[in-house]
Amino acid sequence: MEANTSSSNRKTNILGISAFYHDSAACLVQDGKIVAAAQEERFTRRKHDPNFPREAIAYCLSEAGITKDQIDYVAFYDKPLLKFERILKTFMAYAPKGFQSFSKAIPLWFDSKLFIKRTIEQELGFSVEVLFPEHHESHAMSAFFASPFQEAAVLTLDGVGEWATTSIAVGRGNKLDIISDIRFPHSLGLLYSAFTYYTGFKVNSGEYKVMGLAPYGRPIFKDLIYEHLIDVKEDGSFHLNMEYFDFPIESSMTNPRFHELFGAPPRKPESALTQREMDLARSVQEVTEEVVIKIAKHIRRETGMRNLCLAGGVALNCVANGRLLREGIFDDIWIQPAAGDAGGALGAALGVWYQYLGKPRVADGFNDAMQGSYLGPQFSQQEIQSYLDSEDIPYTVYSSETLYEKVAELLHHEKVIGWFQGRMEFGPRSLGARSIIGDPRSTEMQEKMNLKIKFRESFRPFAPSVLMEKVDEWFELKSPSPYMLLVAPVSKIHQREMSEEQQRLFGIEKLNVVRSDIPAVTHVDYSARVQTVHHATNPEYHKLLSTFEDQYGCPVIVNTSFNVRGEPPVCSPLDAYRCFMRTHMDFLVLGNCILDKSLQKPLANDLDWQKEFELD
Amino acid sequence: MTKFITFILYWLLILPLGMIHRILGLKTLDFSWRNGAITYWERRDNSTATERYRKQV
C-alpha cells in the first residue's frame, strides 16, 4: 500500500476513472479533498462519451497542478472481470439467441475492457497501483463519503453494474459495507429503460423525458405492470418477469410478448406523442416511486439509520426523490449530484482514500464535500476577453457592481440569456455555472426555450433556481436542494386555480394553462424541479438572484443546461459562443462580458451544425 | 482475428456450456418469478477493502 511519494510531505493523489460504458469521467482526490471532476463528453463534445477519459484526466491533473507521475493510486469504478463473467453467463443463459449482440459486444472486451490496468498504464505512461472497487460500491461511496452525514444508510439503484442492480449499504465514518443486493437481470433501472424504449425515447438519456411526460398521463397500466412485469415483496425487493424483456441480449429492450401485453408495438422515435405514451410514462413512474418507498421503509427498519444517501442512475429520478423526502421515512436524505456512472469515478477515488488507506473521516452533519458540484474547468476574465478579441467578437465589459443589475433587467424584459460563470458543474445538471436562464414569470418562456433555444419537445418542463433563503416562500420545500434533485409543489399562494374548462383539458392540452405566478417552471401537476442557490457555493449566481428579487420582486429564475438537444453542456467560452450563435438566445454573459446577439455576425459555414449532434 | 475468436467462443463454448447447464438444471441467471420466496434480497459478506480492491473479480 505504499504510494509513489518522493517526499513524506507530499499530498496523496488519487485519480478516479469511470469509462467504457457511458458517461466516462475522471476525478482527482488529493488528501481526501475533491480537487477536480469532469465528464469526458464536455471536452470531446460527444454526449455520454464512453471512451477512456483522456481529456478529463488532463484537466484534473492541471487543476491540481500535478503531472501524471505524481498520481499515487488509480481507482477504476468497477470490476471488469466480474462484469465480463456476467456477460458470458447471460449469453450462456440465452444461447442460441443473441449471437449478433455477442459478436458486437465481445470484440470491445478483447480490445480494451478486459485490459483496464494495461490501458490505464499505457495512457499514463508509467506503472501505477490500480484498484477496483465494485460498481455499486463506487456509487454508494460517492453518495456516503461525499455526504454531510457521519452515519447513514445508502441505497444505490441503476441499470446494472457487475451483477448488482440495487444495493443497500451502511456507512459509518470511513467505512462502508454493502449488506444486501438484488442482481441482474432484475433491475428497476432497466424496467424504466424498457418503458423509455417502448415510448420511443433513447435508452440511457430519454429517461428524463419519461419522467417529464408522466404528469400528463393516467396510471392506467399500473396494474398490468404489477401483474405481469414486476413482483414486489413487502420489503421492496423485486424480480422482473423476464419473459417480457429482451434487454439482456438485445438492444431492443422489450419483446413481442411485451408489445402484445400493452397492445401495440413501440412508438417510433420522433413520431407524435399520444395520450398512450403519457399513460405508460405515468404508470411506470408510479411503480418506480412505490418500489423506492418500499425499499426505503425496509432500509429504515433493517439498519435503524436516520439518514439516507442515494446514488445510481435511478437516483436522478427527482420526482421519486421528492416523494421519498415527503414520506418522512428518514430524517434527511442526500443524493449524489453525479448519481450516474460519471459519479462512480468520484466514489472509487474517495473509497481508496477512506476504505483502502483507512484515513479518518469527519462529517459535520450540514456541509457535503461536493463544493456545490462546481468541480470542472473555469476561465479567467482575461482568458475570456482574449478569446473574444482574437475572434473579433463584439462585447461590453461590465463591472461586478453593474453586471447583475444589467442581467436582471434583461431577464425582466423576457430575454433568454446564456450564463457562463466560474467552474463547470460535475454531473448531468447545470447549476448556474453553464446555464441558460430566463424569467419564470413569462407565459411564453417555456415554449420559447424548448422550441427556439433547446430545439426539443415542447412538453418538457424547465427547472427553477431559487434563493435558499426564499425557497419555502415559493415552493413546498424546506430542505436545501442544491443539485436540482428534488421535485416539490409550487407554494399554494403562488398557484393559480384552473377554471372548470381548463380542468377538463387532457394530456398535452394542459401545457399552455398558466397555473402559477411562475408558469415557465410549473409543471402540469404544479410541481417543480427545484435548485436552491447558496451564497457559500455559488456567490455570483446567488447575487444575480438577489438582484433580480430586489429589482423585480421574484427570487426565482428559469435554469436549463447550456446546450441544444443532443449536445453536452458547454465547457469553454468557444463552446458557449457557438451554442449562443446557433440558437435564438438573446444575450450571452461570459464572466463580466455581455454579448448582444443583434450585434453579432453569423457564424461562417455553420449551416449544418445540427448534424453534429445525434438527437437524444 | 477477433471475429474468428468471437465466433469460436460463442459456438464452441458459450452455446454448448449454456445447453449443458440447461440440461443439468444449473442456473447461469436467476429467472425466478413469483416462486414463493419471502424476499429477493441477497445478503452480502464483505471482505476488507484492501483485499477486494486489488482484484478485478
XYZ file of C-alpha atoms in Angstrom, chain A residues 1 79-82 89 92-97 99 102 131-132 134 137 141 163 168 177-181 183 186 226-227 230-231 233 235 237-239 241 298 302 355-356, chain B residues 2 5-7 9-11 13-15 17-19 21-22 28-46 49-50 52-57:
84
model
C 0.000 0.000 0.000
C -14.536 -4.833 -11.584
C -14.154 -5.612 -15.278
C -13.657 -9.369 -14.968
C -16.734 -9.761 -12.801
C -23.256 -16.175 -18.277
C -24.996 -18.799 -21.982
C -28.469 -18.491 -20.494
C -29.977 -17.278 -23.764
C -27.923 -19.245 -26.351
C -28.515 -19.834 -29.251
C -30.285 -16.444 -29.157
C -25.137 -14.201 -31.283
C -22.389 -11.173 -28.653
C -7.623 -0.539 -7.627
C -11.060 -1.880 -8.476
C -17.292 -2.800 -7.286
C -19.806 0.153 -4.062
C -19.176 5.584 -1.722
C -24.144 -8.259 -11.079
C -28.227 -1.437 0.350
C -20.415 -2.084 3.918
C -22.852 -3.353 1.340
C -25.269 -5.553 3.245
C -27.614 -6.837 0.550
C -28.395 -6.514 -3.112
C -28.929 -8.980 -9.020
C -33.808 -7.917 -12.132
C -47.608 -5.291 -11.294
C -49.493 -8.298 -12.572
C -42.621 -6.965 -11.685
C -43.155 -8.916 -8.490
C -42.204 -8.026 -1.983
C -39.508 -5.331 1.803
C -37.192 -6.427 -3.165
C -38.356 -7.353 -6.646
C -37.872 -9.633 -9.604
C -40.707 -11.449 -15.345
C -37.194 -1.701 4.610
C -33.256 -3.077 8.808
C -11.517 2.424 2.887
C -8.245 1.312 1.351
C -11.186 -11.019 -33.269
C -12.225 -15.789 -31.849
C -15.696 -14.393 -31.165
C -17.241 -16.980 -33.495
C -16.045 -18.602 -28.386
C -19.766 -18.424 -28.986
C -20.449 -21.586 -30.970
C -18.004 -22.612 -25.752
C -20.945 -20.380 -24.847
C -23.617 -22.384 -26.686
C -21.917 -24.735 -21.964
C -25.279 -22.995 -21.932
C -27.009 -26.136 -23.211
C -26.228 -26.030 -17.854
C -29.832 -26.138 -19.007
C -26.447 -19.150 -15.045
C -29.035 -16.419 -14.470
C -31.774 -16.380 -11.885
C -35.054 -16.067 -13.761
C -37.219 -16.904 -10.759
C -40.583 -15.149 -10.700
C -43.242 -15.420 -8.022
C -41.565 -18.530 -6.625
C -42.889 -18.101 -3.111
C -39.701 -16.560 -1.707
C -40.254 -14.084 1.125
C -37.605 -11.776 -0.213
C -35.449 -11.282 -3.277
C -32.672 -9.522 -1.341
C -29.381 -11.436 -1.323
C -27.086 -10.961 1.675
C -23.536 -9.812 1.077
C -20.426 -10.698 3.028
C -17.765 -8.078 2.694
C -11.281 -3.257 1.110
C -7.533 -3.901 0.875
C -11.148 -6.639 -2.565
C -9.852 -3.553 -4.331
C -6.757 -5.262 -5.692
C -8.838 -7.855 -7.530
C -10.687 -7.361 -10.779
C -13.125 -10.134 -9.851
